Short mmCIF file of C-alpha atoms and ligand atoms in Angstrom, two decimals:
data_model
loop_
_atom_site.label_atom_id
_atom_site.label_comp_id
_atom_site.label_asym_id
_atom_site.label_seq_id
_atom_site.Cartn_x
_atom_site.Cartn_y
_atom_site.Cartn_z
CA UNK A 1 -18.08 40.60 10.25
CA UNK A 2 -18.01 37.19 8.61
CA UNK A 3 -18.26 38.45 5.01
CA UNK A 4 -14.65 40.08 5.54
CA UNK A 5 -13.34 36.64 6.60
CA UNK A 6 -11.63 34.43 4.00
CA UNK A 7 -13.58 31.48 2.63
CA UNK A 8 -12.47 28.01 3.25
CA UNK A 9 -10.66 27.86 0.00
CA UNK A 10 -9.11 31.26 0.37
CA UNK A 11 -7.73 30.33 3.87
CA UNK A 12 -6.58 26.94 2.62
CA UNK A 13 -4.75 28.56 -0.24
CA UNK A 14 -3.09 30.96 2.15
CA UNK A 15 -1.90 28.15 4.42
CA UNK A 16 -0.61 26.08 1.50
CA UNK A 17 1.33 28.98 0.21
CA UNK A 18 3.13 29.41 3.54
CA UNK A 19 3.52 25.63 3.78
CA UNK A 20 5.13 25.46 0.43
CA UNK A 21 7.94 27.71 1.62
CA UNK A 22 8.74 25.50 4.59
CA UNK A 23 11.51 22.95 4.96
CA UNK A 24 12.35 20.56 7.85
CA UNK A 25 13.86 22.39 10.80
CA UNK A 26 16.57 20.00 11.90
CA UNK A 27 19.28 17.62 10.84
CA UNK A 28 18.39 14.44 8.85
CA UNK A 29 18.21 11.25 11.09
CA UNK A 30 19.14 7.69 10.40
CA UNK A 31 16.63 5.21 11.62
CA UNK A 32 16.44 1.34 11.57
CA UNK A 33 14.19 0.14 8.80
CA UNK A 34 12.03 -1.53 11.39
CA UNK A 35 11.36 1.84 12.99
CA UNK A 36 10.84 3.79 9.82
CA UNK A 37 7.09 3.46 9.43
CA UNK A 38 5.35 6.93 9.48
CA UNK A 39 8.70 8.71 8.86
CA UNK A 40 9.48 10.89 5.77
CA UNK A 41 12.21 9.72 3.36
CA UNK A 42 14.98 12.42 3.31
CA UNK A 43 17.15 10.85 0.53
CA UNK A 44 16.06 8.91 -2.59
CA UNK A 45 16.03 5.17 -2.45
CA UNK A 46 17.99 3.37 -5.14
CA UNK A 47 17.88 -0.18 -6.56
CA UNK A 48 21.09 -1.97 -5.51
CA UNK A 49 20.48 -4.61 -8.18
CA UNK A 50 18.02 -5.44 -11.03
CA UNK A 51 14.53 -6.16 -9.84
CA UNK A 52 13.90 -8.99 -10.27
CA UNK A 53 17.57 -9.83 -10.29
CA UNK A 54 17.09 -12.87 -12.61
CA UNK A 55 14.42 -14.04 -15.06
CA UNK A 56 11.83 -15.25 -12.57
CA UNK A 57 9.11 -17.75 -12.75
CA UNK A 58 5.75 -16.58 -11.47
CA UNK A 59 4.22 -19.97 -11.42
CA UNK A 60 4.89 -23.68 -10.39
CA UNK A 61 5.21 -25.43 -13.67
CA UNK A 62 7.63 -26.11 -16.47
CA UNK A 63 10.04 -23.68 -18.10
CA UNK A 64 10.02 -24.28 -21.86
CA UNK A 65 10.20 -22.73 -25.34
CA UNK A 66 6.67 -21.31 -25.95
CA UNK A 67 6.63 -22.36 -29.62
CA UNK A 68 7.55 -26.02 -28.78
CA UNK A 69 4.93 -26.16 -25.97
CA UNK A 70 2.21 -24.64 -28.19
CA UNK A 71 2.93 -27.39 -30.89
CA UNK A 72 1.96 -29.88 -28.06
CA UNK A 73 5.21 -31.62 -28.38
CA UNK A 74 6.13 -34.11 -25.70
CA UNK A 75 9.10 -32.41 -24.04
CA UNK A 76 11.70 -34.30 -22.10
CA UNK A 77 12.21 -33.10 -18.50
CA UNK A 78 15.76 -31.80 -18.41
CA UNK A 79 16.04 -30.66 -14.86
CA UNK A 80 14.35 -29.06 -11.84
CA UNK A 81 14.78 -25.85 -10.17
CA UNK A 82 13.25 -24.48 -6.89
CA UNK A 83 13.27 -21.00 -5.55
CA UNK A 84 16.69 -20.01 -4.20
CA UNK A 85 18.47 -22.30 -6.61
CA UNK A 86 20.12 -21.32 -9.95
CA UNK A 87 19.45 -23.79 -12.75
CA UNK A 88 22.15 -26.34 -13.25
CA UNK A 89 22.46 -25.40 -17.03
CA UNK A 90 20.52 -24.01 -20.06
CA UNK A 91 17.34 -25.62 -21.41
CA UNK A 92 18.21 -28.22 -24.22
CA UNK A 93 16.11 -28.06 -27.43
CA UNK A 94 12.91 -30.09 -27.21
CA UNK A 95 13.00 -30.10 -23.45
CA UNK A 96 11.09 -28.70 -20.40
CA UNK A 97 12.40 -27.76 -17.02
CA UNK A 98 10.50 -28.25 -13.80
CA UNK A 99 10.39 -24.93 -11.94
CA UNK A 100 8.77 -23.49 -8.81
CA UNK A 101 7.33 -20.05 -8.19
CA UNK A 102 10.12 -17.45 -7.62
CA UNK A 103 12.90 -19.67 -9.09
CA UNK A 104 15.30 -18.46 -11.88
CA UNK A 105 14.20 -19.63 -15.33
CA UNK A 106 16.95 -21.53 -17.19
CA UNK A 107 18.62 -19.86 -20.16
CA UNK A 108 16.87 -20.71 -23.36
CA UNK A 109 13.39 -20.93 -21.89
CA UNK A 110 11.00 -18.12 -22.78
CA UNK A 111 7.91 -19.17 -20.87
CA UNK A 112 6.51 -21.39 -18.15
CA UNK A 113 3.78 -23.80 -18.65
CA UNK A 114 1.49 -23.93 -15.45
CA UNK A 115 1.50 -27.21 -13.60
CA UNK A 116 -2.33 -27.31 -13.85
CA UNK A 117 -2.12 -27.12 -17.79
CA UNK A 118 0.15 -30.01 -18.60
CA UNK A 119 0.16 -33.79 -18.65
CA UNK A 120 3.40 -35.02 -16.95
CA UNK A 121 4.39 -38.84 -17.44
CA UNK A 122 7.46 -40.88 -17.43
CA UNK A 123 9.81 -38.03 -17.48
CA UNK A 124 8.12 -36.06 -20.23
CA UNK A 125 5.70 -33.22 -20.19
CA UNK A 126 3.12 -31.92 -22.68
CA UNK A 127 1.00 -28.83 -22.70
CA UNK A 128 -2.72 -29.93 -22.87
CA UNK A 129 -4.59 -28.96 -26.07
CA UNK A 130 -6.32 -26.72 -26.69
CA UNK A 131 -4.10 -24.45 -24.59
CA UNK A 132 -1.16 -22.62 -26.23
CA UNK A 133 1.57 -20.58 -24.66
CA UNK A 134 3.10 -17.20 -25.70
CA UNK A 135 6.71 -16.22 -25.17
CA UNK A 136 7.00 -14.31 -21.87
CA UNK A 137 4.07 -15.96 -20.29
CA UNK A 138 4.45 -16.73 -16.56
CA UNK A 139 7.94 -15.11 -16.34
CA UNK A 140 9.24 -11.72 -15.40
CA UNK A 141 12.22 -10.57 -17.29
CA UNK A 142 15.35 -9.45 -15.23
CA UNK A 143 15.17 -5.75 -14.53
CA UNK A 144 11.44 -5.58 -15.58
CA UNK A 145 10.61 -3.65 -12.40
CA UNK A 146 13.80 -1.71 -11.98
CA UNK A 147 17.44 -1.65 -13.02
CA UNK A 148 20.44 -1.47 -10.75
CA UNK A 149 21.07 2.12 -9.75
CA UNK A 150 17.49 3.37 -10.61
CA UNK A 151 15.93 5.80 -8.18
CA UNK A 152 12.92 3.92 -6.92
CA UNK A 153 11.51 6.40 -4.36
CA UNK A 154 12.15 10.14 -3.98
CA UNK A 155 12.72 12.17 -0.85
CA UNK A 156 9.55 13.48 0.79
CA UNK A 157 7.58 10.31 0.62
CA UNK A 158 5.97 9.07 3.85
CA UNK A 159 7.19 5.60 4.61
CA UNK A 160 4.56 2.83 4.86
CA UNK A 161 4.62 -0.93 4.76
CA UNK A 162 4.99 -0.95 0.90
CA UNK A 163 8.07 1.28 1.07
CA UNK A 164 9.51 -0.77 3.96
CA UNK A 165 9.26 -4.00 1.85
CA UNK A 166 10.91 -2.31 -1.17
CA UNK A 167 13.73 -0.83 1.00
CA UNK A 168 14.27 -4.25 2.61
CA UNK A 169 14.55 -5.92 -0.82
CA UNK A 170 17.22 -3.39 -1.86
CA UNK A 171 19.16 -4.13 1.33
CA UNK A 172 18.56 -0.93 3.26
CA UNK A 173 18.88 -1.81 6.95
CA UNK A 174 18.52 1.94 7.77
CA UNK A 175 16.96 4.92 6.10
CA UNK A 176 17.63 8.68 6.26
CA UNK A 177 14.58 10.47 7.36
CA UNK A 178 13.60 14.02 8.24
CA UNK A 179 13.37 15.00 11.87
CA UNK A 180 9.85 14.95 13.34
CA UNK A 181 8.74 18.62 13.89
CA UNK A 182 8.23 19.38 17.54
CA UNK A 183 4.74 20.72 18.03
CA UNK A 184 3.74 22.59 21.19
CA UNK A 185 0.15 21.90 22.33
CA UNK A 186 -1.05 24.60 24.78
CA UNK A 187 -4.59 24.33 25.94
CA UNK A 188 -5.95 27.46 27.66
CA UNK A 189 -8.86 27.88 29.93
CA UNK A 190 -9.60 28.25 33.64
CA UNK A 191 -12.33 25.60 33.49
CA UNK A 192 -9.91 22.75 32.43
CA UNK A 193 -8.67 20.12 34.81
CA UNK A 194 -6.40 17.21 34.23
CA UNK A 195 -7.96 14.02 33.07
CA UNK A 196 -7.19 12.25 36.40
CA UNK A 197 -9.24 14.86 38.22
CA UNK A 198 -12.82 14.78 39.39
CA UNK A 199 -14.18 17.99 37.84
CA UNK A 200 -15.77 20.35 40.27
CA UNK A 201 -18.95 22.02 39.20
CA UNK A 202 -18.32 24.13 36.14
CA UNK A 203 -14.99 22.46 35.29
CA UNK A 204 -14.27 20.02 32.51
CA UNK A 205 -11.46 17.69 31.83
CA UNK A 206 -8.89 18.73 29.24
CA UNK A 207 -9.60 16.47 26.43
CA UNK A 208 -8.15 18.52 23.55
CA UNK A 209 -4.59 18.32 24.52
CA UNK A 210 -4.51 14.52 24.29
CA UNK A 211 -6.61 14.68 21.07
CA UNK A 212 -4.26 17.10 19.40
CA UNK A 213 -1.22 15.05 20.57
CA UNK A 214 -2.83 12.03 18.68
CA UNK A 215 -3.44 14.14 15.61
CA UNK A 216 0.15 15.62 15.66
CA UNK A 217 1.61 12.15 15.86
CA UNK A 218 -0.47 10.84 13.10
CA UNK A 219 0.55 13.78 10.91
CA UNK A 220 4.22 12.99 11.52
CA UNK A 221 5.04 15.42 14.38
CA UNK A 222 6.29 15.06 17.86
CA UNK A 223 3.74 16.32 20.27
CA UNK A 224 4.89 18.46 23.29
CA UNK A 225 2.00 19.04 25.57
CA UNK A 226 2.41 22.06 27.86
CA UNK A 227 0.55 22.44 31.19
CA UNK A 228 -2.80 24.21 30.70
CA UNK A 229 -2.57 27.97 30.86
CA UNK A 230 -5.34 29.79 32.78
CA UNK A 231 -7.12 32.74 31.29
CA UNK A 232 -4.75 35.45 32.59
CA UNK A 233 -2.65 37.66 30.43
CA UNK A 234 0.65 36.82 32.47
CA UNK A 235 -0.07 33.14 32.47
CA UNK A 236 -0.45 33.14 28.61
CA UNK A 237 2.69 35.22 28.34
CA UNK A 238 4.95 32.80 30.07
CA UNK A 239 3.28 29.76 28.47
CA UNK A 240 3.94 31.27 25.11
CA UNK A 241 7.50 32.02 25.95
CA UNK A 242 8.00 28.48 26.96
CA UNK A 243 6.31 27.15 23.65
CA UNK A 244 8.27 29.40 21.47
CA UNK A 245 11.14 26.94 21.02
CA UNK A 246 8.81 24.47 19.28
CA UNK A 247 8.74 24.18 15.49
CA UNK A 248 5.04 24.86 15.43
CA UNK A 249 2.60 26.22 18.07
CA UNK A 250 -0.94 25.05 18.60
CA UNK A 251 -2.91 27.02 21.16
CA UNK A 252 -6.54 25.89 21.89
CA UNK A 253 -9.26 28.00 23.23
CA UNK A 254 -9.31 31.77 24.03
CA UNK A 255 -9.59 32.91 20.47
CA UNK A 256 -13.28 33.84 20.23
CA UNK A 257 -14.70 37.22 21.05
CA UNK A 258 -15.52 36.53 24.72
CA UNK A 259 -14.25 38.60 27.66
CA UNK A 260 -11.59 35.82 28.63
CA UNK A 261 -10.40 35.16 25.12
CA UNK A 262 -6.93 36.51 25.58
CA UNK A 263 -4.85 34.43 23.22
CA UNK A 264 -4.60 36.89 20.27
CA UNK A 265 -3.48 39.86 22.51
CA UNK A 266 -0.83 37.52 24.07
CA UNK A 267 0.42 36.57 20.59
CA UNK A 268 0.33 40.14 19.55
CA UNK A 269 2.60 41.03 22.52
CA UNK A 270 5.08 38.66 21.29
CA UNK A 271 5.22 40.31 17.89
CA UNK A 272 2.82 37.95 16.02
CA UNK A 273 1.90 38.63 12.37
CA UNK A 274 -1.57 37.36 11.83
CA UNK A 275 -2.49 35.92 8.35
CA UNK A 276 -6.06 35.49 9.27
CA UNK A 277 -8.17 35.67 12.33
CA UNK A 278 -11.22 33.79 11.35
CA UNK A 279 -12.48 31.64 8.46
CA UNK A 280 -15.96 31.20 6.90
CA UNK A 281 -16.25 27.70 8.21
CA UNK A 282 -18.31 25.88 10.90
CA UNK A 283 -17.08 24.49 13.21
CA UNK A 284 -13.90 26.50 13.59
CA UNK A 285 -14.74 29.96 12.49
CA UNK A 286 -12.52 31.84 15.05
CA UNK A 287 -9.37 30.06 13.81
CA UNK A 288 -6.24 32.23 13.97
CA UNK A 289 -3.18 31.60 11.83
CA UNK A 290 0.07 33.53 11.89
CA UNK A 291 3.79 33.53 12.66
CA UNK A 292 5.94 34.69 15.52
CA UNK A 293 9.33 36.12 15.09
CA UNK A 294 12.23 33.66 15.79
CA UNK A 295 12.80 33.14 19.48
CA UNK A 296 16.19 34.07 20.69
CA UNK A 297 16.35 30.79 22.74
CA UNK A 298 15.60 28.71 19.79
CA UNK A 299 18.06 26.39 18.17
CA UNK A 300 16.84 27.57 14.83
CA UNK A 301 17.23 31.22 15.37
CA UNK A 302 16.51 32.45 11.88
CA UNK A 303 13.16 30.73 11.43
CA UNK A 304 9.87 32.27 12.23
CA UNK A 305 7.43 30.05 14.02
CA UNK A 306 3.90 29.41 12.64
CA UNK A 307 1.14 29.16 15.05
CA UNK A 308 -2.56 28.26 14.91
CA UNK A 309 -4.95 29.49 17.57
CA UNK A 310 -7.58 26.68 17.48
CA UNK A 311 -11.07 27.43 18.65
CA UNK A 312 -11.54 25.76 22.00
CA UNK A 313 -14.44 23.44 21.29
CA UNK A 314 -12.91 20.07 20.64
CA UNK A 315 -14.54 19.40 17.30
CA UNK A 316 -13.50 22.89 16.21
CA UNK A 317 -9.95 22.11 17.26
CA UNK A 318 -10.02 18.67 15.63
CA UNK A 319 -11.39 19.94 12.28
CA UNK A 320 -9.26 23.01 11.95
CA UNK A 321 -6.21 20.90 12.80
CA UNK A 322 -6.96 18.49 9.95
CA UNK A 323 -7.81 21.19 7.56
CA UNK A 324 -5.08 23.77 8.25
CA UNK A 325 -2.41 22.72 10.73
CA UNK A 326 -1.70 19.24 9.42
CA UNK A 327 -0.56 20.50 6.02
CA UNK A 328 1.88 22.94 7.71
CA UNK A 329 3.16 20.17 9.95
CA UNK A 330 3.52 17.81 7.03
CA UNK A 331 5.59 20.49 5.22
CA UNK A 332 7.81 21.04 8.27
CA UNK A 333 8.26 17.39 8.24
CA UNK A 334 9.42 17.28 4.60
CA UNK A 335 6.50 15.45 3.33
CA UNK A 336 5.29 16.17 -0.28
CA UNK A 337 1.80 14.67 0.27
CA UNK A 338 0.29 17.18 2.68
CA UNK A 339 -3.41 16.86 2.68
CA UNK A 340 -6.13 17.42 4.01
CA UNK A 341 -7.55 14.31 2.37
CA UNK A 342 -11.01 14.58 0.75
CA UNK A 343 -12.93 11.98 -1.22
CA UNK A 344 -16.33 11.72 -2.79
CA UNK A 345 -19.11 9.68 -1.38
CA UNK A 346 -22.84 9.15 -2.05
CA UNK A 347 -25.03 10.97 0.52
CA UNK A 348 -27.49 8.64 2.37
CA UNK A 349 -29.61 11.40 3.95
CA UNK A 350 -30.85 15.05 3.34
CA UNK A 351 -28.92 17.79 4.87
CA UNK A 352 -30.83 20.99 5.55
CA UNK A 353 -29.37 24.43 6.08
CA UNK A 354 -28.92 27.84 4.60
CA UNK A 355 -26.02 29.23 2.55
CA UNK A 356 -23.56 30.74 4.88
CA UNK A 357 -20.31 29.06 5.87
CA UNK A 358 -18.59 25.92 4.65
CA UNK A 359 -19.68 23.30 7.15
CA UNK A 360 -17.82 20.14 8.18
CA UNK A 361 -20.45 17.93 9.85
CA UNK A 362 -19.42 14.73 11.88
CA UNK A 363 -20.41 11.79 9.60
CA UNK A 364 -19.97 8.15 9.16
CA UNK A 365 -18.79 6.63 5.88
CA UNK A 366 -18.92 3.01 4.89
CA UNK A 367 -16.50 1.80 2.27
CA UNK A 368 -17.88 -1.79 2.00
CA UNK A 369 -20.22 -1.24 -0.95
CA UNK A 370 -19.52 -0.40 -4.60
CA UNK A 371 -18.99 3.27 -3.73
CA UNK A 372 -18.44 4.98 -0.37
CA UNK A 373 -21.67 5.97 1.35
CA UNK A 374 -21.89 8.70 3.88
CA UNK A 375 -24.36 9.46 6.62
CA UNK A 376 -24.52 12.27 9.08
CA UNK A 377 -23.97 11.61 12.81
CA UNK A 378 -26.42 13.74 14.80
CA UNK A 379 -24.53 16.20 17.01
CA UNK A 380 -25.30 18.81 19.53
CA UNK A 381 -22.69 21.25 18.21
CA UNK A 382 -18.95 21.57 18.35
CA UNK A 383 -18.47 20.40 21.87
CA UNK A 384 -20.20 17.04 21.13
CA UNK A 385 -17.35 14.60 21.75
CA UNK A 386 -19.69 11.63 21.63
CA UNK A 387 -20.78 12.41 18.01
CA UNK A 388 -17.17 13.04 16.98
CA UNK A 389 -16.04 9.72 18.53
CA UNK A 390 -18.82 7.94 16.55
CA UNK A 391 -18.07 9.51 13.29
CA UNK A 392 -15.09 8.59 10.98
CA UNK A 393 -15.15 11.67 8.63
CA UNK A 394 -16.66 15.10 8.17
CA UNK A 395 -19.27 15.80 5.49
CA UNK A 396 -18.55 19.04 3.59
CA UNK A 397 -21.43 21.28 3.00
CA UNK A 398 -20.43 24.01 0.64
CA UNK A 399 -21.27 27.59 1.69
CA UNK A 400 -23.15 28.43 -1.45
CA UNK A 401 -25.79 25.68 -0.94
CA UNK A 402 -26.07 25.03 2.73
CA UNK A 403 -28.18 22.02 2.02
CA UNK A 404 -27.61 18.75 0.25
CA UNK A 405 -29.89 15.99 -1.05
CA UNK A 406 -29.87 12.29 -0.43
CA UNK A 407 -28.32 10.50 -3.32
CA UNK A 408 -25.98 13.43 -4.25
CA UNK A 409 -22.22 12.87 -4.76
CA UNK A 410 -20.69 14.93 -1.89
CA UNK A 411 -17.25 15.66 -0.52
CA UNK A 412 -15.93 14.22 2.76
CA UNK A 413 -12.93 15.20 4.81
CA UNK A 414 -11.18 11.94 6.06
CA UNK A 415 -10.54 12.13 9.67
P1 LIG B 501 -12.95 28.90 24.30
O1 LIG B 501 -12.64 28.97 22.77
O2 LIG B 501 -11.89 29.07 25.09
O3 LIG B 501 -14.09 29.91 24.46
O4 LIG B 501 -13.56 27.45 24.54
C1 LIG B 501 -14.70 27.03 23.88
C2 LIG B 501 -15.28 25.87 24.61
O5 LIG B 501 -14.44 24.73 24.39
C3 LIG B 501 -15.51 25.97 26.06
O6 LIG B 501 -16.73 25.35 26.41
C4 LIG B 501 -14.33 25.26 26.62
O7 LIG B 501 -14.59 24.70 27.88
C5 LIG B 501 -14.11 24.13 25.74
N1 LIG B 501 -12.67 23.86 25.72
C6 LIG B 501 -11.69 24.63 25.58
N2 LIG B 501 -10.50 24.04 25.63
C7 LIG B 501 -10.75 22.71 25.85
C8 LIG B 501 -9.91 21.61 26.06
N3 LIG B 501 -8.62 21.65 26.02
N4 LIG B 501 -10.59 20.40 26.24
C9 LIG B 501 -11.98 20.43 26.31
N5 LIG B 501 -12.72 21.42 26.12
C10 LIG B 501 -12.13 22.59 25.87
MG1 LIG B 502 -11.53 29.45 27.07
#
């Protein structure tokens, strides 16, 4: 009975509430800065010195006193400084000082005339009228960006290229990061064969395990792909026993209402608490979310284990991972920015449908124009890997409306 199921928003709120109580399961690690991209900062990053560490020129030109330059006085060239070199002395009155971008500004100077704006002749330099110069122009004061000891970045931030550059500028050769949560990926289904195999009639290759491993890695986890479990209670029991040591369990397939959908009973046999067993979304309606009691073999004995039973169709698995599992994984990884990531775009085509479930339709968004524009990618349902691979986002169709008009501003889930 779909009306008894939580809506997308209700299910998201439930997952977010559980995620907010999670913390990273293992000891903090120390990694080389060169290997830190994608990891989550476990300790704040501090400035080891003022940034910039000296009054710095942002232009090639002439350091001077702005008032003298603006009077268009002919200033005598008192010295020259390049990046990496402290000035040999202060700036004398009535003088200018040749300076390169990134070089320390001599004491006494309060601005830099750009080389393009002056006339330089016979050891003298003059700002060309009608240009004038204000104090502070083309220089950055010492400590303008940060002071020595300031906290620059807090724990929980995911490290990207910008954070690496900042850490490098502060002399961090290594960073403390949270451990990557270990995520068990268990695909179920008698019809699944390994990707190297030639499927017999009725069989298909197991595409979801590798897909989810890629999604787990992108969300900051360490994927642990288990062998496929067949649709038999005892096979599921032993696979779940094995998977229970992971920090998070993803099980795909076997959560619908079919005769061989045996995952929920198998989880129940292990003492699972189910938070929901379906959501009013499409694809992904049979999604299961819950927790298992701590496994006695686990290193983290006091912790319950969250699990997601992802519907078997690959697009259902992919979408429900992005919407619900990724935020839990991010929380286990210590990240404060948990997603899922939505943005607004202009819809390029009509979308027809009836109010029913919140739909997430494969779509392609272009970001090259003035505003993002999104178009549907035709699909043959939630098993259509071709459509998903040709899309780069999912168009969100709210359950109250079911249809959308071309030109409307719509939400998209970024893949
Ligand atoms: P199920 O939820 O087990 O009924 O599976 C729904 C559909 O998804 C079936 O057509 C399955 O063959 C397919 N499916 C399930 N698991 C996978 C997988 N790991 N890779 C590709 N397709 C799958
Ligand atoms: Mg199945």
